[in-house]
């Protein structure tokens, strides 16, 4: 499609869709459907969970739709058992699949029926849930019995990693240059964090955080309550300062993470409102430990969500991070931009949100300020680990140790994180990379306007988030014309 035949906005849509399709084309030879057990787990989980999360239809209709989907799980699992080539399946994929399948069984059998009140609907869901749970259990047993057969390599290689950065994310650098950028940022940010730590208790940032990590809510529900409190504080700060425009009707609930996600996700997450429904209600999920976690490991999980770090995460996930960005993105008239995008903008924006709230004085307690730096240091460590893992220059265990020492993670959280990086190449690098790109765009945009006060920042923030979740080069085009 020639530029002359398209409006400026349509040209951006075209280039966005080309980047998405190019990314899919690049990873197609990896044949993840032969290597990744989650391919066969996620449809039967997310497809049911989303129904009850958003509740866009009457309960009876939701129950019927959920039961129909649950009854399709055995066919999906049968396809997984037939299709997976375990000799090509990395052990980390298989282990994550076992944990997720076990959690999925409990979710389908016990938790899904409890989503409805009407007895007949609950009975129908219980029957369908039992069928699905049996299939999930069978899949877990199958994977467990083939643990020794999983000999695949998770690394995608430097060439593919670089090509994804350049042709999918439209960035001007490759994997090796990105890793050096991560190392440089880690050094710069660590020096600033050490300065803050010295003011707090005279230690290094690692030692100070190690001490502060021990100060946390005693239970997962207490942790959720802290997150809810700081989410509202962040929203109030935005309302009082006018740093962004808060759309009428937007709302963000702070909830426990979905049970089937808990074995594979040790950090907070966010679920945006449905793209084409008239709702601005988003969901901020707090990282609860998996069912059956020992008391000792529960405490380690809580250490990873200490009280001093919660304000930063609330900003990242809710205001003005993911929730605010994604309700603003819904205002864009382009259907393509409501669906497609890149984590290099969405996660970059959420980390930028932390930075701008720091710049504007939201973090008044030095301990909270330290943890905002710690959160950015963590993203720098992610870049180093993600690139090194996929270039084949770091083992899984070395990566876990690196994230414990350089990313301020407890061992269980580090293992969950590194498993995620192995399974989702390039995504872990998106946070700090995208943030730095957005800061550069802001610098150029404010210079053109000749102003950098809060009203100018609000115009910039509203404009770039309303453009969608575009690769950063396209986001800049969208706001500069």
GROMACS .gro file of N, CA and C in nm, residues 160-296:
model
  411
  160UNK      N    1   1.872  -1.405   1.556
  160UNK     CA    2   1.726  -1.388   1.561
  160UNK      C    3   1.688  -1.280   1.660
  161UNK      N    4   1.754  -1.276   1.774
  161UNK     CA    5   1.726  -1.172   1.874
  161UNK      C    6   1.747  -1.034   1.812
  162UNK      N    7   1.858  -1.016   1.743
  162UNK     CA    8   1.888  -0.887   1.681
  162UNK      C    9   1.786  -0.853   1.573
  163UNK      N   10   1.749  -0.951   1.492
  163UNK     CA   11   1.653  -0.925   1.385
  163UNK      C   12   1.517  -0.887   1.442
  164UNK      N   13   1.476  -0.949   1.552
  164UNK     CA   14   1.351  -0.911   1.617
  164UNK      C   15   1.357  -0.766   1.667
  165UNK      N   16   1.469  -0.728   1.725
  165UNK     CA   17   1.483  -0.589   1.771
  165UNK      C   18   1.470  -0.491   1.654
  166UNK      N   19   1.535  -0.524   1.543
  166UNK     CA   20   1.542  -0.429   1.432
  166UNK      C   21   1.415  -0.429   1.346
  167UNK      N   22   1.358  -0.547   1.322
  167UNK     CA   23   1.250  -0.556   1.224
  167UNK      C   24   1.112  -0.567   1.286
  168UNK      N   25   1.102  -0.616   1.407
  168UNK     CA   26   0.973  -0.617   1.477
  168UNK      C   27   0.958  -0.494   1.565
  169UNK      N   28   1.062  -0.463   1.643
  169UNK     CA   29   1.053  -0.350   1.736
  169UNK      C   30   1.099  -0.218   1.673
  170UNK      N   31   1.156  -0.225   1.553
  170UNK     CA   32   1.200  -0.106   1.477
  170UNK      C   33   1.303  -0.024   1.554
  171UNK      N   34   1.393  -0.093   1.623
  171UNK     CA   35   1.499  -0.029   1.700
  171UNK      C   36   1.630  -0.031   1.621
  172UNK      N   37   1.720   0.063   1.649
  172UNK     CA   38   1.840   0.074   1.566
  172UNK      C   39   1.961  -0.003   1.616
  173UNK      N   40   1.941  -0.100   1.706
  173UNK     CA   41   2.055  -0.172   1.763
  173UNK      C   42   2.023  -0.320   1.775
  174UNK      N   43   2.128  -0.400   1.800
  174UNK     CA   44   2.113  -0.544   1.810
  174UNK      C   45   2.131  -0.593   1.952
  175UNK      N   46   2.135  -0.726   1.968
  175UNK     CA   47   2.138  -0.789   2.100
  175UNK      C   48   2.262  -0.751   2.179
  176UNK      N   49   2.376  -0.753   2.115
  176UNK     CA   50   2.501  -0.728   2.188
  176UNK      C   51   2.509  -0.582   2.234
  177UNK      N   52   2.468  -0.491   2.144
  177UNK     CA   53   2.468  -0.349   2.185
  177UNK      C   54   2.367  -0.326   2.297
  178UNK      N   55   2.254  -0.395   2.290
  178UNK     CA   56   2.153  -0.380   2.395
  178UNK      C   57   2.207  -0.429   2.529
  179UNK      N   58   2.278  -0.540   2.528
  179UNK     CA   59   2.335  -0.590   2.653
  179UNK      C   60   2.432  -0.489   2.714
  180UNK      N   61   2.515  -0.427   2.631
  180UNK     CA   62   2.607  -0.325   2.683
  180UNK      C   63   2.531  -0.207   2.742
  181UNK      N   64   2.420  -0.172   2.678
  181UNK     CA   65   2.337  -0.063   2.730
  181UNK      C   66   2.283  -0.101   2.868
  182UNK      N   67   2.241  -0.227   2.884
  182UNK     CA   68   2.192  -0.273   3.014
  182UNK      C   69   2.300  -0.266   3.120
  183UNK      N   70   2.421  -0.308   3.085
  183UNK     CA   71   2.531  -0.302   3.181
  183UNK      C   72   2.563  -0.159   3.221
  184UNK      N   73   2.566  -0.070   3.123
  184UNK     CA   74   2.594   0.072   3.153
  184UNK      C   75   2.488   0.131   3.244
  185UNK      N   76   2.361   0.101   3.215
  185UNK     CA   77   2.253   0.154   3.298
  185UNK      C   78   2.260   0.097   3.439
  186UNK      N   79   2.295  -0.032   3.451
  186UNK     CA   80   2.306  -0.092   3.584
  186UNK      C   81   2.411  -0.016   3.666
  187UNK      N   82   2.524   0.013   3.606
  187UNK     CA   83   2.630   0.085   3.678
  187UNK      C   84   2.585   0.225   3.718
  188UNK      N   85   2.523   0.298   3.625
  188UNK     CA   86   2.480   0.435   3.653
  188UNK      C   87   2.373   0.438   3.763
  189UNK      N   88   2.275   0.352   3.749
  189UNK     CA   89   2.165   0.350   3.846
  189UNK      C   90   2.210   0.300   3.983
  190UNK      N   91   2.302   0.205   3.984
  190UNK     CA   92   2.352   0.153   4.111
  190UNK      C   93   2.427   0.260   4.189
  191UNK      N   94   2.502   0.344   4.118
  191UNK     CA   95   2.574   0.452   4.186
  191UNK      C   96   2.476   0.548   4.253
  192UNK      N   97   2.366   0.581   4.184
  192UNK     CA   98   2.266   0.671   4.242
  192UNK      C   99   2.193   0.603   4.358
  193UNK      N  100   2.164   0.474   4.344
  193UNK     CA  101   2.097   0.401   4.451
  193UNK      C  102   2.188   0.390   4.574
  194UNK      N  103   2.317   0.372   4.553
  194UNK     CA  104   2.410   0.367   4.665
  194UNK      C  105   2.411   0.499   4.742
  195UNK      N  106   2.401   0.609   4.666
  195UNK     CA  107   2.396   0.740   4.732
  195UNK      C  108   2.274   0.750   4.823
  196UNK      N  109   2.160   0.705   4.774
  196UNK     CA  110   2.038   0.708   4.856
  196UNK      C  111   2.049   0.615   4.976
  197UNK      N  112   2.103   0.495   4.953
  197UNK     CA  113   2.116   0.398   5.062
  197UNK      C  114   2.206   0.452   5.172
  198UNK      N  115   2.310   0.522   5.133
  198UNK     CA  116   2.400   0.580   5.233
  198UNK      C  117   2.326   0.679   5.321
  199UNK      N  118   2.235   0.756   5.262
  199UNK     CA  119   2.155   0.851   5.340
  199UNK      C  120   2.060   0.779   5.435
  200UNK      N  121   2.010   0.662   5.392
  200UNK     CA  122   1.910   0.590   5.472
  200UNK      C  123   1.974   0.520   5.591
  201UNK      N  124   2.079   0.439   5.565
  201UNK     CA  125   2.138   0.364   5.675
  201UNK      C  126   2.288   0.342   5.660
  202UNK      N  127   2.350   0.410   5.563
  202UNK     CA  128   2.494   0.401   5.550
  202UNK      C  129   2.544   0.282   5.470
  203UNK      N  130   2.452   0.200   5.414
  203UNK     CA  131   2.494   0.079   5.342
  203UNK      C  132   2.493   0.097   5.191
  204UNK      N  133   2.521  -0.012   5.121
  204UNK     CA  134   2.502  -0.016   4.976
  204UNK      C  135   2.354  -0.038   4.948
  205UNK      N  136   2.313  -0.014   4.824
  205UNK     CA  137   2.170  -0.031   4.796
  205UNK      C  138   2.128  -0.177   4.814
  206UNK      N  139   2.218  -0.272   4.779
  206UNK     CA  140   2.181  -0.412   4.797
  206UNK      C  141   2.159  -0.447   4.943
  207UNK      N  142   2.249  -0.399   5.030
  207UNK     CA  143   2.236  -0.430   5.172
  207UNK      C  144   2.114  -0.361   5.233
  208UNK      N  145   2.091  -0.237   5.194
  208UNK     CA  146   1.975  -0.165   5.246
  208UNK      C  147   1.846  -0.232   5.202
  209UNK      N  148   1.839  -0.271   5.074
  209UNK     CA  149   1.719  -0.340   5.025
  209UNK      C  150   1.703  -0.476   5.091
  210UNK      N  151   1.815  -0.545   5.114
  210UNK     CA  152   1.808  -0.674   5.181
  210UNK      C  153   1.743  -0.660   5.319
  211UNK      N  154   1.777  -0.551   5.387
  211UNK     CA  155   1.716  -0.526   5.518
  211UNK      C  156   1.569  -0.487   5.504
  212UNK      N  157   1.540  -0.397   5.409
  212UNK     CA  158   1.403  -0.348   5.392
  212UNK      C  159   1.310  -0.456   5.336
  213UNK      N  160   1.366  -0.551   5.262
  213UNK     CA  161   1.284  -0.660   5.209
  213UNK      C  162   1.214  -0.738   5.321
  214UNK      N  163   1.274  -0.738   5.439
  214UNK     CA  164   1.218  -0.813   5.552
  214UNK      C  165   1.096  -0.744   5.612
  215UNK      N  166   1.072  -0.620   5.573
  215UNK     CA  167   0.960  -0.544   5.627
  215UNK      C  168   0.846  -0.548   5.526
  216UNK      N  169   0.749  -0.634   5.551
  216UNK     CA  170   0.643  -0.655   5.454
  216UNK      C  171   0.516  -0.698   5.526
  217UNK      N  172   0.405  -0.700   5.456
  217UNK     CA  173   0.279  -0.748   5.512
  217UNK      C  174   0.296  -0.894   5.555
  218UNK      N  175   0.227  -0.936   5.660
  218UNK     CA  176   0.245  -1.074   5.710
  218UNK      C  177   0.178  -1.179   5.623
  219UNK      N  178   0.082  -1.138   5.538
  219UNK     CA  179   0.005  -1.234   5.458
  219UNK      C  180  -0.012  -1.180   5.316
  220UNK      N  181  -0.042  -1.266   5.220
  220UNK     CA  182  -0.073  -1.217   5.085
  220UNK      C  183  -0.189  -1.118   5.083
  221UNK      N  184  -0.292  -1.139   5.163
  221UNK     CA  185  -0.403  -1.045   5.163
  221UNK      C  186  -0.360  -0.910   5.220
  222UNK      N  187  -0.273  -0.910   5.322
  222UNK     CA  188  -0.220  -0.783   5.371
  222UNK      C  189  -0.139  -0.711   5.265
  223UNK      N  190  -0.064  -0.787   5.186
  223UNK     CA  191   0.010  -0.729   5.074
  223UNK      C  192  -0.087  -0.666   4.974
  224UNK      N  193  -0.196  -0.735   4.941
  224UNK     CA  194  -0.294  -0.680   4.847
  224UNK      C  195  -0.351  -0.549   4.899
  225UNK      N  196  -0.379  -0.542   5.028
  225UNK     CA  197  -0.434  -0.420   5.086
  225UNK      C  198  -0.335  -0.303   5.074
  226UNK      N  199  -0.206  -0.331   5.093
  226UNK     CA  200  -0.105  -0.225   5.075
  226UNK      C  201  -0.103  -0.178   4.931
  227UNK      N  202  -0.109  -0.271   4.837
  227UNK     CA  203  -0.112  -0.233   4.696
  227UNK      C  204  -0.234  -0.147   4.665
  228UNK      N  205  -0.350  -0.183   4.720
  228UNK     CA  206  -0.473  -0.106   4.695
  228UNK      C  207  -0.460   0.036   4.750
  229UNK      N  208  -0.402   0.048   4.868
  229UNK     CA  209  -0.385   0.181   4.928
  229UNK      C  210  -0.296   0.270   4.841
  230UNK      N  211  -0.184   0.215   4.795
  230UNK     CA  212  -0.090   0.296   4.716
  230UNK      C  213  -0.141   0.321   4.574
  231UNK      N  214  -0.224   0.234   4.524
  231UNK     CA  215  -0.287   0.259   4.394
  231UNK      C  216  -0.376   0.382   4.402
  232UNK      N  217  -0.452   0.392   4.508
  232UNK     CA  218  -0.539   0.509   4.525
  232UNK      C  219  -0.458   0.636   4.551
  233UNK      N  220  -0.349   0.623   4.625
  233UNK     CA  221  -0.263   0.741   4.648
  233UNK      C  222  -0.205   0.793   4.516
  234UNK      N  223  -0.164   0.701   4.430
  234UNK     CA  224  -0.107   0.743   4.302
  234UNK      C  225  -0.213   0.812   4.216
  235UNK      N  226  -0.333   0.758   4.215
  235UNK     CA  227  -0.442   0.820   4.139
  235UNK      C  228  -0.473   0.960   4.191
  236UNK      N  229  -0.475   0.975   4.323
  236UNK     CA  230  -0.502   1.106   4.383
  236UNK      C  231  -0.393   1.207   4.346
  237UNK      N  232  -0.268   1.162   4.343
  237UNK     CA  233  -0.157   1.250   4.305
  237UNK      C  234  -0.176   1.301   4.163
  238UNK      N  235  -0.217   1.215   4.073
  238UNK     CA  236  -0.239   1.256   3.935
  238UNK      C  237  -0.354   1.356   3.925
  239UNK      N  238  -0.460   1.328   3.999
  239UNK     CA  239  -0.574   1.419   3.998
  239UNK      C  240  -0.536   1.556   4.052
  240UNK      N  241  -0.456   1.559   4.159
  240UNK     CA  242  -0.420   1.685   4.223
  240UNK      C  243  -0.319   1.765   4.142
  241UNK      N  244  -0.228   1.697   4.071
  241UNK     CA  245  -0.122   1.767   3.997
  241UNK      C  246  -0.157   1.797   3.853
  242UNK      N  247  -0.256   1.726   3.798
  242UNK     CA  248  -0.289   1.745   3.656
  242UNK      C  249  -0.180   1.695   3.563
  243UNK      N  250  -0.103   1.597   3.608
  243UNK     CA  251   0.006   1.545   3.527
  243UNK      C  252  -0.045   1.467   3.406
  244UNK      N  253  -0.166   1.415   3.417
  244UNK     CA  254  -0.232   1.345   3.306
  244UNK      C  255  -0.381   1.378   3.313
  245UNK      N  256  -0.454   1.343   3.208
  245UNK     CA  257  -0.600   1.353   3.210
  245UNK      C  258  -0.657   1.217   3.248
  246UNK      N  259  -0.740   1.214   3.351
  246UNK     CA  260  -0.804   1.089   3.394
  246UNK      C  261  -0.938   1.076   3.323
  247UNK      N  262  -0.955   0.976   3.234
  247UNK     CA  263  -1.081   0.962   3.162
  247UNK      C  264  -1.199   0.936   3.256
  248UNK      N  265  -1.312   0.992   3.226
  248UNK     CA  266  -1.432   0.969   3.306
  248UNK      C  267  -1.468   0.821   3.302
  249UNK      N  268  -1.495   0.765   3.420
  249UNK     CA  269  -1.542   0.628   3.427
  249UNK      C  270  -1.433   0.523   3.440
  250UNK      N  271  -1.306   0.564   3.435
  250UNK     CA  272  -1.199   0.463   3.449
  250UNK      C  273  -1.194   0.412   3.592
  251UNK      N  274  -1.157   0.284   3.606
  251UNK     CA  275  -1.151   0.221   3.739
  251UNK      C  276  -1.050   0.108   3.734
  252UNK      N  277  -0.972   0.093   3.842
  252UNK     CA  278  -0.872  -0.014   3.849
  252UNK      C  279  -0.892  -0.092   3.978
  253UNK      N  280  -0.928  -0.220   3.965
  253UNK     CA  281  -0.941  -0.308   4.082
  253UNK      C  282  -0.807  -0.372   4.114
  254UNK      N  283  -0.779  -0.390   4.243
  254UNK     CA  284  -0.656  -0.455   4.288
  254UNK      C  285  -0.694  -0.590   4.346
  255UNK      N  286  -0.652  -0.699   4.280
  255UNK     CA  287  -0.704  -0.832   4.308
  255UNK      C  288  -0.592  -0.935   4.317
  256UNK      N  289  -0.618  -1.049   4.382
  256UNK     CA  290  -0.521  -1.159   4.380
  256UNK      C  291  -0.498  -1.208   4.237
  257UNK      N  292  -0.377  -1.252   4.207
  257UNK     CA  293  -0.346  -1.303   4.074
  257UNK      C  294  -0.425  -1.430   4.046
  258UNK      N  295  -0.456  -1.458   3.918
  258UNK     CA  296  -0.528  -1.581   3.885
  258UNK      C  297  -0.452  -1.704   3.934
  259UNK      N  298  -0.520  -1.801   3.994
  259UNK     CA  299  -0.450  -1.918   4.051
  259UNK      C  300  -0.361  -1.992   3.951
  260UNK      N  301  -0.404  -1.999   3.825
  260UNK     CA  302  -0.325  -2.075   3.727
  260UNK      C  303  -0.200  -2.001   3.681
  261UNK      N  304  -0.189  -1.872   3.714
  261UNK     CA  305  -0.069  -1.796   3.680
  261UNK      C  306   0.037  -1.803   3.789
  262UNK      N  307  -0.003  -1.836   3.909
  262UNK     CA  308   0.086  -1.822   4.024
  262UNK      C  309   0.212  -1.909   4.016
  263UNK      N  310   0.207  -2.031   3.960
  263UNK     CA  311   0.332  -2.108   3.953
  263UNK      C  312   0.434  -2.051   3.855
  264UNK      N  313   0.391  -1.967   3.760
  264UNK     CA  314   0.482  -1.921   3.655
  264UNK      C  315   0.506  -1.771   3.657
  265UNK      N  316   0.437  -1.697   3.745
  265UNK     CA  317   0.452  -1.551   3.747
  265UNK      C  318   0.464  -1.503   3.890
  266UNK      N  319   0.583  -1.449   3.923
  266UNK     CA  320   0.610  -1.409   4.061
  266UNK      C  321   0.602  -1.258   4.082
  267UNK      N  322   0.557  -1.185   3.979
  267UNK     CA  323   0.548  -1.040   3.989
  267UNK      C  324   0.406  -0.995   3.959
  268UNK      N  325   0.377  -0.869   3.990
  268UNK     CA  326   0.245  -0.812   3.965
  268UNK      C  327   0.219  -0.807   3.814
  269UNK      N  328   0.090  -0.801   3.778
  269UNK     CA  329   0.053  -0.793   3.637
  269UNK      C  330  -0.077  -0.714   3.625
  270UNK      N  331  -0.116  -0.690   3.501
  270UNK     CA  332  -0.235  -0.607   3.476
  270UNK      C  333  -0.313  -0.665   3.359
  271UNK      N  334  -0.445  -0.662   3.369
  271UNK     CA  335  -0.534  -0.704   3.260
  271UNK      C  336  -0.617  -0.584   3.217
  272UNK      N  337  -0.600  -0.545   3.092
  272UNK     CA  338  -0.670  -0.425   3.044
  272UNK      C  339  -0.817  -0.452   3.017
  273UNK      N  340  -0.899  -0.346   3.005
  273UNK     CA  341  -1.039  -0.364   2.968
  273UNK      C  342  -1.050  -0.423   2.827
  274UNK      N  343  -1.158  -0.494   2.796
  274UNK     CA  344  -1.177  -0.547   2.661
  274UNK      C  345  -1.171  -0.434   2.557
  275UNK      N  346  -1.103  -0.461   2.446
  275UNK     CA  347  -1.072  -0.357   2.349
  275UNK      C  348  -1.196  -0.292   2.288
  276UNK      N  349  -1.301  -0.369   2.267
  276UNK     CA  350  -1.416  -0.316   2.193
  276UNK      C  351  -1.544  -0.313   2.275
  277UNK      N  352  -1.530  -0.317   2.407
  277UNK     CA  353  -1.645  -0.304   2.496
  277UNK      C  354  -1.642  -0.168   2.564
  278UNK      N  355  -1.761  -0.121   2.600
  278UNK     CA  356  -1.774   0.012   2.658
  278UNK      C  357  -1.747   0.007   2.809
  279UNK      N  358  -1.623  -0.023   2.844
  279UNK     CA  359  -1.583  -0.026   2.985
  279UNK      C  360  -1.439   0.019   2.997
  280UNK      N  361  -1.408   0.090   3.104
  280UNK     CA  362  -1.271   0.134   3.134
  280UNK      C  363  -1.225   0.075   3.267
  281UNK      N  364  -1.274  -0.046   3.297
  281UNK     CA  365  -1.241  -0.114   3.423
  281UNK      C  366  -1.126  -0.210   3.398
  282UNK      N  367  -1.010  -0.181   3.458
  282UNK     CA  368  -0.894  -0.267   3.447
  282UNK      C  369  -0.868  -0.342   3.577
  283UNK      N  370  -0.780  -0.443   3.571
  283UNK     CA  371  -0.755  -0.529   3.686
  283UNK      C  372  -0.605  -0.541   3.711
  284UNK      N  373  -0.563  -0.499   3.828
  284UNK     CA  374  -0.424  -0.505   3.874
  284UNK      C  375  -0.413  -0.629   3.962
  285UNK      N  376  -0.333  -0.728   3.915
  285UNK     CA  377  -0.320  -0.855   3.986
  285UNK      C  378  -0.195  -0.856   4.073
  286UNK      N  379  -0.217  -0.883   4.201
  286UNK     CA  380  -0.110  -0.890   4.300
  286UNK      C  381  -0.056  -1.034   4.303
  287UNK      N  382   0.077  -1.052   4.308
  287UNK     CA  383   0.135  -1.186   4.291
  287UNK      C  384   0.123  -1.276   4.414
  288UNK      N  385   0.010  -1.344   4.425
  288UNK     CA  386  -0.008  -1.441   4.532
  288UNK      C  387   0.079  -1.565   4.506
  289UNK      N  388   0.123  -1.633   4.612
  289UNK     CA  389   0.200  -1.757   4.594
  289UNK      C  390   0.110  -1.870   4.546
  290UNK      N  391   0.166  -1.970   4.479
  290UNK     CA  392   0.085  -2.084   4.433
  290UNK      C  393   0.028  -2.163   4.550
  291UNK      N  394  -0.080  -2.234   4.524
  291UNK     CA  395  -0.138  -2.325   4.623
  291UNK      C  396  -0.033  -2.428   4.664
  292UNK      N  397  -0.020  -2.453   4.794
  292UNK     CA  398   0.075  -2.553   4.842
  292UNK      C  399   0.214  -2.499   4.868
  293UNK      N  400   0.236  -2.370   4.849
  293UNK     CA  401   0.366  -2.311   4.878
  293UNK      C  402   0.396  -2.321   5.028
  294UNK      N  403   0.517  -2.358   5.062
  294UNK     CA  404   0.553  -2.371   5.204
  294UNK      C  405   0.550  -2.235   5.272
  295UNK      N  406   0.533  -2.236   5.404
  295UNK     CA  407   0.530  -2.111   5.480
  295UNK      C  408   0.659  -2.031   5.460
  296UNK      N  409   0.771  -2.102   5.452
  296UNK     CA  410   0.899  -2.034   5.431
  296UNK      C  411   0.903  -1.964   5.295
   0.00000   0.00000   0.00000
